[in-house]
Structure formats: structure tokens, C-alpha cells
CSV table of C-alpha atoms in Angstrom, one decimal:
chain,number,residue,atom,x,y,z
A,1,UNK,CA,-0.1,0.1,0.3
A,2,UNK,CA,2.8,2.6,0.6
A,3,UNK,CA,4.2,1.3,-2.7
A,4,UNK,CA,1.1,2.3,-4.3
A,5,UNK,CA,0.7,6.3,-2.3
A,6,UNK,CA,4.2,7.0,-3.3
A,7,UNK,CA,3.3,5.9,-6.5
A,8,UNK,CA,-0.1,7.9,-7.1
A,9,UNK,CA,2.0,10.9,-5.4
A,10,UNK,CA,4.5,10.4,-8.2
A,11,UNK,CA,1.6,10.5,-11.0
A,12,UNK,CA,0.4,13.3,-9.9
A,13,UNK,CA,3.2,15.3,-9.6
A,14,UNK,CA,3.8,14.4,-13.3
A,15,UNK,CA,0.4,15.2,-14.2
A,16,UNK,CA,0.9,19.2,-12.4
A,17,UNK,CA,3.7,19.5,-14.4
A,18,UNK,CA,2.1,18.5,-17.2
A,19,UNK,CA,-0.1,21.9,-17.2
A,20,UNK,CA,3.0,24.2,-16.7
A,21,UNK,CA,3.8,24.0,-20.4
A,22,UNK,CA,-0.2,24.7,-22.0
A,23,UNK,CA,-0.5,27.2,-19.0
A,24,UNK,CA,2.9,29.0,-20.2
A,25,UNK,CA,1.9,28.7,-23.8
A,26,UNK,CA,-1.9,31.1,-22.6
A,27,UNK,CA,0.3,33.5,-21.0
A,28,UNK,CA,3.1,33.7,-23.7
A,29,UNK,CA,0.4,35.3,-26.1
A,30,UNK,CA,-0.4,38.3,-24.8
A,31,UNK,CA,3.0,38.9,-23.6
A,32,UNK,CA,4.2,38.2,-27.0
A,33,UNK,CA,1.1,40.6,-28.5
A,34,UNK,CA,2.7,43.6,-26.0
A,35,UNK,CA,5.9,43.5,-27.4
A,36,UNK,CA,5.3,43.0,-31.0
A,37,UNK,CA,3.2,45.9,-30.6
A,38,UNK,CA,5.8,47.8,-28.9
A,39,UNK,CA,8.4,47.4,-31.6
A,40,UNK,CA,5.7,48.0,-34.8
A,41,UNK,CA,4.6,50.5,-32.4
A,42,UNK,CA,8.3,52.5,-32.4
A,43,UNK,CA,8.5,52.1,-36.2
A,44,UNK,CA,5.2,53.8,-36.5
A,45,UNK,CA,6.1,56.7,-34.3
A,46,UNK,CA,9.5,57.1,-35.9
A,47,UNK,CA,7.9,57.4,-39.5
A,48,UNK,CA,5.7,59.9,-37.9
A,49,UNK,CA,8.1,61.7,-36.7
A,50,UNK,CA,9.9,62.4,-40.4
A,51,UNK,CA,6.8,62.8,-41.7
A,52,UNK,CA,6.0,66.0,-39.4
A,53,UNK,CA,9.2,67.5,-39.9
A,54,UNK,CA,8.8,67.0,-43.8
A,55,UNK,CA,5.8,68.5,-43.8
A,56,UNK,CA,5.8,71.3,-41.4
A,57,UNK,CA,9.0,72.2,-44.1
A,58,UNK,CA,6.7,71.9,-47.1
A,59,UNK,CA,4.2,74.0,-45.6
A,60,UNK,CA,6.3,76.7,-44.6
A,61,UNK,CA,8.3,76.9,-48.0
A,62,UNK,CA,4.9,77.0,-49.5
A,63,UNK,CA,4.9,80.7,-47.9
A,64,UNK,CA,7.7,81.5,-50.5
A,65,UNK,CA,5.3,81.5,-53.6
A,66,UNK,CA,7.0,78.9,-55.5
A,67,UNK,CA,8.3,80.5,-59.4
A,68,UNK,CA,6.3,81.1,-62.4
A,69,UNK,CA,2.3,79.6,-61.3
A,70,UNK,CA,3.1,77.4,-59.6
A,71,UNK,CA,0.1,76.5,-57.2
A,72,UNK,CA,0.7,76.4,-53.2
A,73,UNK,CA,-0.5,72.6,-53.3
A,74,UNK,CA,2.1,72.0,-56.4
A,75,UNK,CA,5.0,73.8,-53.6
A,76,UNK,CA,3.9,71.5,-51.2
A,77,UNK,CA,3.8,68.4,-53.5
A,78,UNK,CA,7.4,69.3,-55.2
A,79,UNK,CA,8.9,69.7,-51.3
A,80,UNK,CA,8.0,66.6,-50.0
A,81,UNK,CA,8.8,64.5,-53.3
A,82,UNK,CA,12.2,66.5,-52.7
A,83,UNK,CA,12.4,65.0,-48.8
A,84,UNK,CA,11.1,61.8,-49.5
A,85,UNK,CA,13.7,60.6,-52.1
A,86,UNK,CA,14.8,57.5,-51.6
A,87,UNK,CA,12.6,56.4,-49.3
A,88,UNK,CA,10.3,53.7,-49.0
A,89,UNK,CA,7.1,56.4,-48.9
A,90,UNK,CA,5.3,57.0,-52.4
A,91,UNK,CA,3.4,60.3,-52.1
A,92,UNK,CA,-0.1,59.8,-54.4
A,93,UNK,CA,-0.5,62.0,-57.3
A,94,UNK,CA,-3.5,64.6,-56.6
A,95,UNK,CA,-6.7,63.0,-58.1
A,96,UNK,CA,-8.5,64.8,-61.1
A,97,UNK,CA,-11.0,67.8,-60.5
A,98,UNK,CA,-14.1,66.3,-58.9
A,99,UNK,CA,-13.1,63.1,-58.0
A,100,UNK,CA,-12.5,61.4,-54.4
A,101,UNK,CA,-9.0,60.8,-52.7
A,102,UNK,CA,-8.1,57.2,-52.9
A,103,UNK,CA,-7.3,55.6,-49.5
A,104,UNK,CA,-3.9,55.2,-49.3
A,105,UNK,CA,-2.2,51.8,-49.0
A,106,UNK,CA,0.6,50.9,-46.9
A,107,UNK,CA,4.3,53.4,-47.4
A,108,UNK,CA,1.2,55.6,-50.0
A,109,UNK,CA,1.0,59.0,-49.1
A,110,UNK,CA,-2.1,60.8,-49.3
A,111,UNK,CA,-1.5,65.0,-49.1
A,112,UNK,CA,-5.1,67.1,-48.6
A,113,UNK,CA,-5.9,70.2,-48.2
A,114,UNK,CA,-3.0,72.0,-49.3
A,115,UNK,CA,-4.6,74.6,-50.9
A,116,UNK,CA,-3.7,78.5,-49.5
A,117,UNK,CA,-6.8,80.0,-48.0
A,118,UNK,CA,-7.4,83.6,-49.1
A,119,UNK,CA,-9.0,84.8,-45.9
A,120,UNK,CA,-6.7,84.5,-43.6
A,121,UNK,CA,-3.2,83.4,-46.1
A,122,UNK,CA,-3.0,80.1,-44.3
A,123,UNK,CA,-1.8,76.9,-45.9
A,124,UNK,CA,-3.2,73.8,-43.5
A,125,UNK,CA,-1.9,70.6,-45.4
A,126,UNK,CA,-2.5,67.1,-43.9
A,127,UNK,CA,-0.8,63.9,-44.7
A,128,UNK,CA,-2.2,60.2,-44.0
A,129,UNK,CA,-0.6,57.1,-44.9
A,130,UNK,CA,-0.5,52.9,-43.6
A,131,UNK,CA,2.5,52.3,-41.7
A,132,UNK,CA,2.9,48.0,-42.5
A,133,UNK,CA,3.1,46.3,-39.7
A,134,UNK,CA,6.0,43.3,-39.3
A,135,UNK,CA,5.1,40.8,-36.2
A,136,UNK,CA,1.7,42.8,-35.2
A,137,UNK,CA,0.2,40.8,-38.6
A,138,UNK,CA,0.8,37.7,-37.1
A,139,UNK,CA,-2.2,38.2,-34.7
A,140,UNK,CA,-4.6,39.9,-37.9
A,141,UNK,CA,-3.1,43.6,-37.5
A,142,UNK,CA,-1.6,44.2,-40.8
A,143,UNK,CA,-0.8,48.3,-40.9
A,144,UNK,CA,-1.2,51.1,-38.5
A,145,UNK,CA,-2.9,54.4,-38.8
A,146,UNK,CA,-0.8,57.4,-39.6
A,147,UNK,CA,-1.6,61.1,-40.0
A,148,UNK,CA,0.0,64.5,-39.4
A,149,UNK,CA,-1.1,68.3,-40.2
A,150,UNK,CA,0.1,71.5,-40.1
A,151,UNK,CA,-0.6,74.7,-40.6
A,152,UNK,CA,1.3,78.5,-41.5
A,153,UNK,CA,-0.1,81.9,-41.7
A,154,UNK,CA,2.3,83.4,-44.4
A,155,UNK,CA,3.5,86.6,-43.5
A,156,UNK,CA,4.6,89.4,-46.3
A,157,UNK,CA,7.7,90.6,-44.2
A,158,UNK,CA,11.6,89.8,-45.3
A,159,UNK,CA,13.7,88.3,-43.2
A,160,UNK,CA,18.0,88.5,-42.2
A,161,UNK,CA,19.1,86.1,-40.3
A,162,UNK,CA,21.8,85.0,-38.4
A,163,UNK,CA,22.9,81.0,-37.5
A,164,UNK,CA,25.3,81.0,-34.3
A,165,UNK,CA,26.4,77.4,-34.8
A,166,UNK,CA,28.7,75.7,-32.1
A,167,UNK,CA,30.9,73.6,-33.8
A,168,UNK,CA,33.4,72.9,-30.4
A,169,UNK,CA,35.0,69.6,-29.3
A,170,UNK,CA,32.3,68.6,-28.0
A,171,UNK,CA,29.6,68.6,-30.5
A,172,UNK,CA,31.6,65.7,-32.3
A,173,UNK,CA,29.9,63.3,-29.3
A,174,UNK,CA,26.9,61.0,-30.2
A,175,UNK,CA,23.5,60.8,-28.7
A,176,UNK,CA,20.9,58.2,-30.0
A,177,UNK,CA,23.3,57.2,-32.8
A,178,UNK,CA,24.1,60.1,-34.2
A,179,UNK,CA,26.4,62.7,-33.5
A,180,UNK,CA,25.9,66.5,-32.4
A,181,UNK,CA,27.6,68.0,-35.2
A,182,UNK,CA,25.4,66.1,-37.7
A,183,UNK,CA,22.4,66.3,-36.4
A,184,UNK,CA,22.6,70.2,-36.2
A,185,UNK,CA,23.6,70.4,-39.7
A,186,UNK,CA,20.5,68.5,-40.7
A,187,UNK,CA,18.7,71.6,-38.3
A,188,UNK,CA,20.9,74.0,-40.3
A,189,UNK,CA,19.7,72.3,-43.7
A,190,UNK,CA,16.1,72.4,-42.9
A,191,UNK,CA,16.1,76.1,-42.0
A,192,UNK,CA,17.7,76.6,-45.7
A,193,UNK,CA,15.0,74.5,-46.8
A,194,UNK,CA,11.8,76.2,-45.3
A,195,UNK,CA,13.2,79.3,-46.4
A,196,UNK,CA,15.5,78.2,-50.0
A,197,UNK,CA,12.1,79.8,-52.4
A,198,UNK,CA,12.2,83.2,-50.0
A,199,UNK,CA,16.3,83.5,-50.4
A,200,UNK,CA,15.6,82.7,-54.6
A,201,UNK,CA,13.4,85.8,-54.7
A,202,UNK,CA,16.0,88.0,-52.5
A,203,UNK,CA,13.3,88.3,-49.6
A,204,UNK,CA,15.7,86.1,-47.0
A,205,UNK,CA,19.0,86.7,-46.7
A,206,UNK,CA,21.3,83.9,-43.7
A,207,UNK,CA,24.7,84.5,-42.2
A,208,UNK,CA,26.7,81.8,-40.4
A,209,UNK,CA,28.5,82.5,-37.6
A,210,UNK,CA,30.4,79.0,-36.4
A,211,UNK,CA,32.4,79.7,-33.0
A,212,UNK,CA,34.6,77.7,-30.7
A,213,UNK,CA,37.1,78.6,-28.7
A,214,UNK,CA,37.3,81.8,-30.8
A,215,UNK,CA,35.2,83.0,-34.3
A,216,UNK,CA,37.4,82.5,-37.2
A,217,UNK,CA,36.6,85.9,-39.6
A,218,UNK,CA,39.2,85.1,-42.6
A,219,UNK,CA,39.7,87.6,-44.9
A,220,UNK,CA,37.5,90.0,-42.9
A,221,UNK,CA,40.1,90.3,-40.1
A,222,UNK,CA,42.2,93.1,-40.7
A,223,UNK,CA,38.9,95.3,-41.2
A,224,UNK,CA,37.7,94.6,-37.9
A,225,UNK,CA,41.0,94.3,-35.6
A,226,UNK,CA,43.6,96.3,-37.8
A,227,UNK,CA,46.1,94.9,-39.7
A,228,UNK,CA,49.1,92.5,-38.2
A,229,UNK,CA,52.9,94.6,-37.8
A,230,UNK,CA,55.9,92.6,-38.2
A,231,UNK,CA,57.9,92.0,-35.4
A,232,UNK,CA,57.4,91.3,-31.6
A,233,UNK,CA,56.4,92.8,-28.4
A,234,UNK,CA,53.9,92.9,-25.7
A,235,UNK,CA,51.7,95.2,-27.9
A,236,UNK,CA,48.6,93.5,-29.4
A,237,UNK,CA,48.7,94.5,-33.0
A,238,UNK,CA,52.2,92.8,-34.0
A,239,UNK,CA,52.6,89.4,-35.4
A,240,UNK,CA,54.4,88.4,-32.1
A,241,UNK,CA,52.5,88.8,-29.0
A,242,UNK,CA,54.8,88.3,-25.7
A,243,UNK,CA,53.2,87.2,-22.2
A,244,UNK,CA,54.1,85.6,-19.2
A,245,UNK,CA,52.9,81.6,-19.3
A,246,UNK,CA,50.3,81.2,-16.5
A,247,UNK,CA,52.0,78.4,-14.8
A,248,UNK,CA,55.4,79.3,-14.7
A,249,UNK,CA,55.7,83.4,-14.3
A,250,UNK,CA,59.0,83.3,-15.1
A,251,UNK,CA,58.7,82.1,-18.6
A,252,UNK,CA,57.7,84.4,-21.7
A,253,UNK,CA,55.7,82.8,-24.5
A,254,UNK,CA,55.6,84.4,-28.3
A,255,UNK,CA,52.3,83.6,-29.8
A,256,UNK,CA,51.3,83.9,-33.5
A,257,UNK,CA,48.1,86.3,-34.5
A,258,UNK,CA,45.4,84.1,-36.3
A,259,UNK,CA,42.7,85.3,-38.5
A,260,UNK,CA,40.1,84.8,-35.3
A,261,UNK,CA,39.0,87.0,-33.3
A,262,UNK,CA,37.9,87.3,-29.4
A,263,UNK,CA,36.2,90.2,-27.6
A,264,UNK,CA,35.9,93.9,-27.4
A,265,UNK,CA,37.7,95.5,-24.6
A,266,UNK,CA,36.4,99.2,-23.5
A,267,UNK,CA,33.6,101.1,-23.9
A,268,UNK,CA,32.7,99.1,-26.8
A,269,UNK,CA,32.2,95.5,-25.3
A,270,UNK,CA,28.6,95.1,-25.4
A,271,UNK,CA,27.6,98.0,-28.5
A,272,UNK,CA,27.6,97.5,-32.0
A,273,UNK,CA,29.4,100.2,-32.8
A,274,UNK,CA,31.5,99.5,-36.3
A,275,UNK,CA,35.3,99.0,-36.1
A,276,UNK,CA,36.6,101.7,-38.2
A,277,UNK,CA,40.2,100.3,-39.0
A,278,UNK,CA,43.5,102.5,-40.9
A,279,UNK,CA,46.4,99.9,-41.1
A,280,UNK,CA,46.9,98.5,-37.6
A,281,UNK,CA,45.4,101.6,-35.9
A,282,UNK,CA,41.4,101.1,-35.5
A,283,UNK,CA,39.1,102.5,-33.1
A,284,UNK,CA,36.3,100.2,-31.7
A,285,UNK,CA,37.9,97.1,-32.8
A,286,UNK,CA,37.4,93.9,-31.6
A,287,UNK,CA,39.8,91.6,-30.2
A,288,UNK,CA,42.6,89.8,-31.6
A,289,UNK,CA,43.4,85.8,-31.2
A,290,UNK,CA,46.8,84.8,-31.2
A,291,UNK,CA,48.1,81.1,-30.8
A,292,UNK,CA,51.3,78.7,-30.3
A,293,UNK,CA,51.4,78.0,-34.1
A,294,UNK,CA,49.1,80.9,-35.8
A,295,UNK,CA,46.0,78.4,-36.2
A,296,UNK,CA,42.6,79.2,-34.5
A,297,UNK,CA,39.4,77.3,-33.8
A,298,UNK,CA,37.5,77.0,-35.8
A,299,UNK,CA,39.0,76.4,-39.2
A,300,UNK,CA,35.4,77.5,-40.5
A,301,UNK,CA,34.8,81.1,-41.7
A,302,UNK,CA,31.8,83.2,-41.0
A,303,UNK,CA,29.6,83.8,-44.0
A,304,UNK,CA,28.1,87.1,-44.1
A,305,UNK,CA,24.1,87.7,-45.0
A,306,UNK,CA,23.6,85.5,-48.1
A,307,UNK,CA,20.8,84.5,-50.4
A,308,UNK,CA,23.3,81.9,-52.0
A,309,UNK,CA,21.4,78.2,-50.8
A,310,UNK,CA,24.6,76.4,-52.4
A,311,UNK,CA,27.4,78.7,-50.7
A,312,UNK,CA,25.4,78.3,-47.5
A,313,UNK,CA,24.9,74.5,-47.4
A,314,UNK,CA,28.3,73.7,-48.7
A,315,UNK,CA,29.7,75.7,-45.6
A,316,UNK,CA,27.2,73.8,-43.0
A,317,UNK,CA,28.1,70.5,-44.2
A,318,UNK,CA,32.2,71.5,-44.0
A,319,UNK,CA,31.5,72.4,-40.1
A,320,UNK,CA,34.0,70.0,-38.0
A,321,UNK,CA,34.4,69.6,-34.3
A,322,UNK,CA,37.3,71.2,-32.4
A,323,UNK,CA,38.1,74.1,-29.6
A,324,UNK,CA,36.7,74.6,-26.5
A,325,UNK,CA,33.2,77.1,-26.1
A,326,UNK,CA,33.9,80.9,-26.4
A,327,UNK,CA,29.9,81.7,-27.1
A,328,UNK,CA,30.1,85.4,-26.1
A,329,UNK,CA,32.0,85.9,-29.0
A,330,UNK,CA,30.0,83.9,-31.4
A,331,UNK,CA,26.8,85.4,-29.8
A,332,UNK,CA,28.8,88.8,-30.7
A,333,UNK,CA,29.0,88.5,-34.3
A,334,UNK,CA,26.1,87.3,-34.6
A,335,UNK,CA,24.4,90.7,-33.9
A,336,UNK,CA,27.4,92.1,-36.1
A,337,UNK,CA,25.9,89.9,-38.9
A,338,UNK,CA,22.5,92.0,-38.9
A,339,UNK,CA,23.6,95.7,-37.6
A,340,UNK,CA,23.5,98.0,-40.2
A,341,UNK,CA,26.2,99.9,-38.7
A,342,UNK,CA,28.4,97.3,-40.1
A,343,UNK,CA,27.3,97.0,-43.4
A,344,UNK,CA,31.0,99.1,-45.2
A,345,UNK,CA,32.5,95.7,-43.6
A,346,UNK,CA,30.8,93.5,-45.8
A,347,UNK,CA,30.8,92.9,-49.5
A,348,UNK,CA,27.9,95.1,-50.8
A,349,UNK,CA,25.7,92.0,-51.4
A,350,UNK,CA,26.3,90.9,-47.8
A,351,UNK,CA,25.6,94.5,-46.1
A,352,UNK,CA,22.8,94.6,-43.8
A,353,UNK,CA,20.1,96.7,-44.0
A,354,UNK,CA,18.7,99.7,-41.5
A,355,UNK,CA,15.8,98.3,-40.0
A,356,UNK,CA,12.1,98.8,-41.1
A,357,UNK,CA,9.9,96.7,-38.5
A,358,UNK,CA,7.0,96.8,-41.1
A,359,UNK,CA,8.8,95.5,-43.9
A,360,UNK,CA,11.8,93.7,-42.3
A,361,UNK,CA,12.7,91.1,-39.3
A,362,UNK,CA,15.6,91.0,-37.9
A,363,UNK,CA,16.8,87.8,-35.4
A,364,UNK,CA,19.4,85.4,-34.5
A,365,UNK,CA,19.2,81.4,-33.6
A,366,UNK,CA,22.1,80.7,-31.1
A,367,UNK,CA,22.8,77.0,-30.4
A,368,UNK,CA,25.0,75.5,-28.0
A,369,UNK,CA,25.4,72.3,-26.2
A,370,UNK,CA,27.8,73.4,-23.3
A,371,UNK,CA,29.1,75.5,-20.9
A,372,UNK,CA,31.1,78.5,-22.0
A,373,UNK,CA,34.2,78.9,-20.6
A,374,UNK,CA,36.9,80.5,-22.7
A,375,UNK,CA,37.4,84.2,-22.8
A,376,UNK,CA,40.3,86.5,-23.6
A,377,UNK,CA,42.9,88.8,-22.3
A,378,UNK,CA,44.9,90.8,-24.9
A,379,UNK,CA,43.7,88.1,-27.3
A,380,UNK,CA,45.4,85.1,-25.4
A,381,UNK,CA,43.0,82.4,-24.0
A,382,UNK,CA,43.4,83.3,-20.1
A,383,UNK,CA,43.5,79.7,-19.4
A,384,UNK,CA,47.7,80.1,-20.9
A,385,UNK,CA,48.0,83.5,-20.1
A,386,UNK,CA,48.9,84.9,-16.7
A,387,UNK,CA,46.4,87.2,-16.8
A,388,UNK,CA,42.5,86.9,-16.3
A,389,UNK,CA,40.6,88.3,-19.0
A,390,UNK,CA,39.4,91.9,-18.6
A,391,UNK,CA,35.7,91.6,-19.4
A,392,UNK,CA,35.6,88.6,-17.4
A,393,UNK,CA,34.0,85.1,-17.6
A,394,UNK,CA,32.4,84.4,-20.9
A,395,UNK,CA,29.0,83.6,-19.5
A,396,UNK,CA,28.6,87.0,-18.1
A,397,UNK,CA,29.3,88.8,-21.2
A,398,UNK,CA,27.0,86.3,-22.7
A,399,UNK,CA,24.5,87.7,-21.0
A,400,UNK,CA,25.3,91.4,-21.3
A,401,UNK,CA,25.6,91.1,-25.2
A,402,UNK,CA,22.6,89.3,-25.0
A,403,UNK,CA,20.4,92.2,-23.3
A,404,UNK,CA,22.0,94.3,-25.4
A,405,UNK,CA,21.4,92.8,-28.6
A,406,UNK,CA,17.8,92.5,-27.5
A,407,UNK,CA,17.7,96.4,-26.5
A,408,UNK,CA,20.6,98.7,-28.4
A,409,UNK,CA,19.2,101.6,-27.1
A,410,UNK,CA,19.0,100.5,-23.5
A,411,UNK,CA,15.3,102.4,-23.1
A,412,UNK,CA,13.1,98.9,-21.8
A,413,UNK,CA,12.1,98.5,-25.2
A,414,UNK,CA,13.0,95.2,-27.2
A,415,UNK,CA,10.4,96.4,-29.8
A,416,UNK,CA,13.3,99.5,-31.6
A,417,UNK,CA,14.0,99.0,-35.2
A,418,UNK,CA,17.2,98.1,-34.4
A,419,UNK,CA,16.7,95.1,-31.9
A,420,UNK,CA,17.5,91.6,-32.9
A,421,UNK,CA,15.1,88.7,-32.1
A,422,UNK,CA,17.1,86.2,-30.1
A,423,UNK,CA,15.8,82.6,-30.0
A,424,UNK,CA,18.5,80.1,-28.1
A,425,UNK,CA,18.7,76.2,-28.6
A,426,UNK,CA,20.5,74.3,-25.9
A,427,UNK,CA,21.1,71.2,-27.2
A,428,UNK,CA,21.3,68.8,-24.5
A,429,UNK,CA,21.4,71.3,-22.0
A,430,UNK,CA,18.9,70.8,-18.7
A,431,UNK,CA,16.0,73.9,-19.1
A,432,UNK,CA,16.5,74.2,-15.1
A,433,UNK,CA,20.6,74.1,-15.0
A,434,UNK,CA,22.4,77.5,-14.8
A,435,UNK,CA,23.4,77.0,-18.4
A,436,UNK,CA,20.1,76.4,-19.5
A,437,UNK,CA,18.9,79.3,-17.5
A,438,UNK,CA,21.1,81.6,-19.1
A,439,UNK,CA,19.7,80.6,-22.7
A,440,UNK,CA,16.4,81.2,-20.9
A,441,UNK,CA,17.3,84.6,-20.1
A,442,UNK,CA,18.8,85.4,-23.1
A,443,UNK,CA,16.0,84.8,-25.4
A,444,UNK,CA,13.2,87.4,-26.8
A,445,UNK,CA,10.8,85.8,-24.7
A,446,UNK,CA,9.5,82.6,-23.0
A,447,UNK,CA,8.7,81.1,-25.9
A,448,UNK,CA,11.9,81.5,-28.0
A,449,UNK,CA,14.0,79.1,-25.8
A,450,UNK,CA,14.2,75.5,-26.8
A,451,UNK,CA,16.3,72.3,-25.2
A,452,UNK,CA,16.2,69.5,-27.2
A,453,UNK,CA,17.6,66.7,-25.9
A,454,UNK,CA,18.4,64.4,-29.7
A,455,UNK,CA,19.0,65.2,-33.0
A,456,UNK,CA,15.2,65.1,-33.6
A,457,UNK,CA,14.2,67.0,-31.1
A,458,UNK,CA,17.1,69.6,-32.3
A,459,UNK,CA,15.4,69.8,-35.9
A,460,UNK,CA,12.0,70.3,-34.5
A,461,UNK,CA,13.4,73.2,-32.6
A,462,UNK,CA,14.4,74.8,-36.1
A,463,UNK,CA,11.6,74.1,-38.0
A,464,UNK,CA,9.4,75.6,-35.2
A,465,UNK,CA,11.7,78.6,-35.6
A,466,UNK,CA,11.6,78.7,-39.0
A,467,UNK,CA,7.8,78.2,-38.9
A,468,UNK,CA,7.4,81.1,-36.3
A,469,UNK,CA,10.1,83.7,-38.7
A,470,UNK,CA,7.9,82.7,-42.0
A,471,UNK,CA,4.7,84.1,-40.0
A,472,UNK,CA,5.9,87.4,-41.0
A,473,UNK,CA,3.5,90.4,-39.7
A,474,UNK,CA,0.8,88.1,-39.8
A,475,UNK,CA,2.2,85.9,-36.2
A,476,UNK,CA,4.0,83.1,-35.9
A,477,UNK,CA,3.5,79.5,-37.6
A,478,UNK,CA,1.1,77.1,-36.0
A,479,UNK,CA,2.4,73.6,-36.4
A,480,UNK,CA,-0.2,70.6,-35.6
A,481,UNK,CA,0.5,67.1,-34.7
């Protein structure tokens, strides 16, 4: 009897174990469904984000008027086709007049409502498609509906815009599988896309100010800091500048002049007064930059106001990360590029205009990813020189320049003809940090600062700014997801 009892127990035990597999199988079905759903939804979300960015840019581009007798819808279609070229998505042709638009299938895009509303000048197109699933189709879900929409109110103002772009060494770091500088290039080119037709018509001009340890002004250097005299000495303006080593006061160093520039000193530190140079003698000059080998960072030069899309895009694509962060110098040059006081400094085609608030917007976008940590003493980085920077830390100089740029007359009115609309973009910067607060304080108002984390968010920020600027006197563009 005892053996039979043990046998029954073993039999019951085997039976209990036998129920585990079917129970596990039943439990696994919803778990696997959830995983499959998450993977397919992630793909759908990524496609939605790409479509939203493309549609936003195409919608704003429609405000440029296109060429010849192009309709708004034709402009949007042409722009979308160019942006989607090489992808898996196909834009369906417009249906003949009087016929109903077809329902899009997987990977087909249906564009609707892309005509301009003559009542208010708005364009509000939408895109829809079906995202084909890979895993959810195993349980009978073949696709996911996707829809995005956008709206812009086309303004009538012209625009002068400076892009102040961080190209420091940290921009070589990767976020979400892409270097920051690669994402920045894409975002800056999105801005060119938005204003492409306006640049062609001459309604928009854009200047580029790449910055890192300083700003490279190339052939403009002699006009803004004076020519370089032969010889050496402790006087700024000679080919070699002699100064005491910060780490060894008894050691004298000789650094060479470069085509880069640093901050101003003295009464004009925080104004847009134009330099006036004859030979190596100047009034209101910008600062020199001296380095051990006579080269400077960034290697990329500024581009004064231009409507040449090809030139601007080539320059942006050539940017490479190097150097520390003299954000105040970049900010100053974002201002100088737009100041009509500087007109005589630049080639005739790049001369800034006198601002007329009824006709012309002047704006700058300042994008950075880090702490401002580079400042100068008589053209030498104060990390090298025994002396400290005359104007204090970079972040303090940045704050003073922002305040002056928004209100050059100092009368408390940011709406003066010569004031600049300031947008700030802190790439990977925490909004609540000290650096984030400085960027918020610099922006013209609380709708004009952004703190994107990754490349997609950065591009979205630049597109949002482009949308707003394209709104002109009729107000900012509104983007709807």
C-alpha cells in the first residue's frame, strides 16, 4: 500500500508538471503580443516624426510663392517629393478635379488640403498613410493608420537671419547613435529648406557664425581688428605677442596672430558700433586671437548675409568639431552680422539693411551644447596667459551681449527698429541648470528658447523657429501634430 501511495503521488506530480506548458503558452500570447505591438508602434512613431518634420518644412516653403504659376499645393508636393526622395514612401498623385481622393495603402502618402486660404493667408495640409506591421500582422493587424498635419500663416515681411552655431569639440559626441554636429547640420539645412524660395526671390538672407574657442572671420580680420605689424613685443597688433606663462610666471611665451577674433575691450564691449581701421590703428576694434602655432579654432569662417543656398549649405556641411566654447564671441558676431552699422565692413551683397519693422525682421538663432568657458586677455586664452580676461567670464559677457542685442538703445523697449529677435537652443542642456537659465534669459521671450535632447528634437526646434519667422507680420506659424 505504501508503494502504491508513493506511485500515486509521483503520478499526480507528473500530471501537475504537465499543466505548466499549456498554461505558460496561454500566458505568453498576450506578452508576445505586447512586445510585437511595442516594436511596431516604435516604427510607426519614427515614421510619424519624419513625416511631421517634412510636412512642417514643406508647409512653410509654400509661403515663398514657388516659381512661375505654381499653386501652393504644387509647391508642397514638390517639396515633399524632394524630402522623401529615396525613401519607401510614395506620394500619391492629386486626384482629377471632382474625384474623391483614394484611400492610401501601406507606404502610400495621401496629401490633402494643401491649398492656400485666401481669407487669412493660411496653408493647412495633412498627410495620411498606413504603416505596415511586421509582427502584429501575425495576430491579424496588417497596418497602423498614421496622420500628421501642419499650418502656417504666410507673412509678408522680409528676413535677415544669423545662425550662431556651436562647432566645439563636444559636438563630436554622439546622442541616440548620431553625432551632435551631424544633427546640427541637418537642422541648419532644414532652415535653408524652409527659406529656399524666399532666398531665391531675395526676401530672405542668412548669415553663418560657427564658433568654438573664438570666431574665424577670415579675410575680414584686417577690417575689424586692424592689420598685423611685423615684429614682436608685448603690444597687441604685432605678428608675435609676448606674455607670461600662466603656469610659470618667469617664462615668456610668443604666440602668433591668427584670422580669428575674440571679444572687444573697453567702452564698446557690448555695443554694435562698427570698427574703423586704418592699417593697424582702429577705433572700436574687436579683439585679436594669438595661438602658439598661428592657427585658430574653428577652422570654418563666418559667412555674411547671403541668399546663395549652395554656398550656405556647403559651408554648413564642412563644419567639424574642435575647440572650447567662447559662446559670447559667437553671440556678438551673430549681432554684428545683422547690424546696419556694420554695412561697410561686409561685401556689398552682404550689407545688412536698416531695419524697418513694417518690412524687415532681424533675428538670430544661438545654438550651443555646453558651458561657455573660453575668454581672452589681449587676444590670448586666459587659460594660457598669466592675466585674467579683462571682461570677466564668458557667461557674464554672453548675458551682457544678449541684453544689449535685444535692446541696443537701453530704453527698455525690445521692439525698437534696431533690436534683434533672439532664439536660443540648448542642445542636451538641462532647462533648470545654470546654463539653461542663461539661455532662457537671453531669448527674447519664453516662446523662443528650446532644450532638445536628441537630433530629432533639435531639427523640430529649428523647424518651429523657421515656421515662426516665416509668419511675418501676420504672426507666428502654428504646427499641429
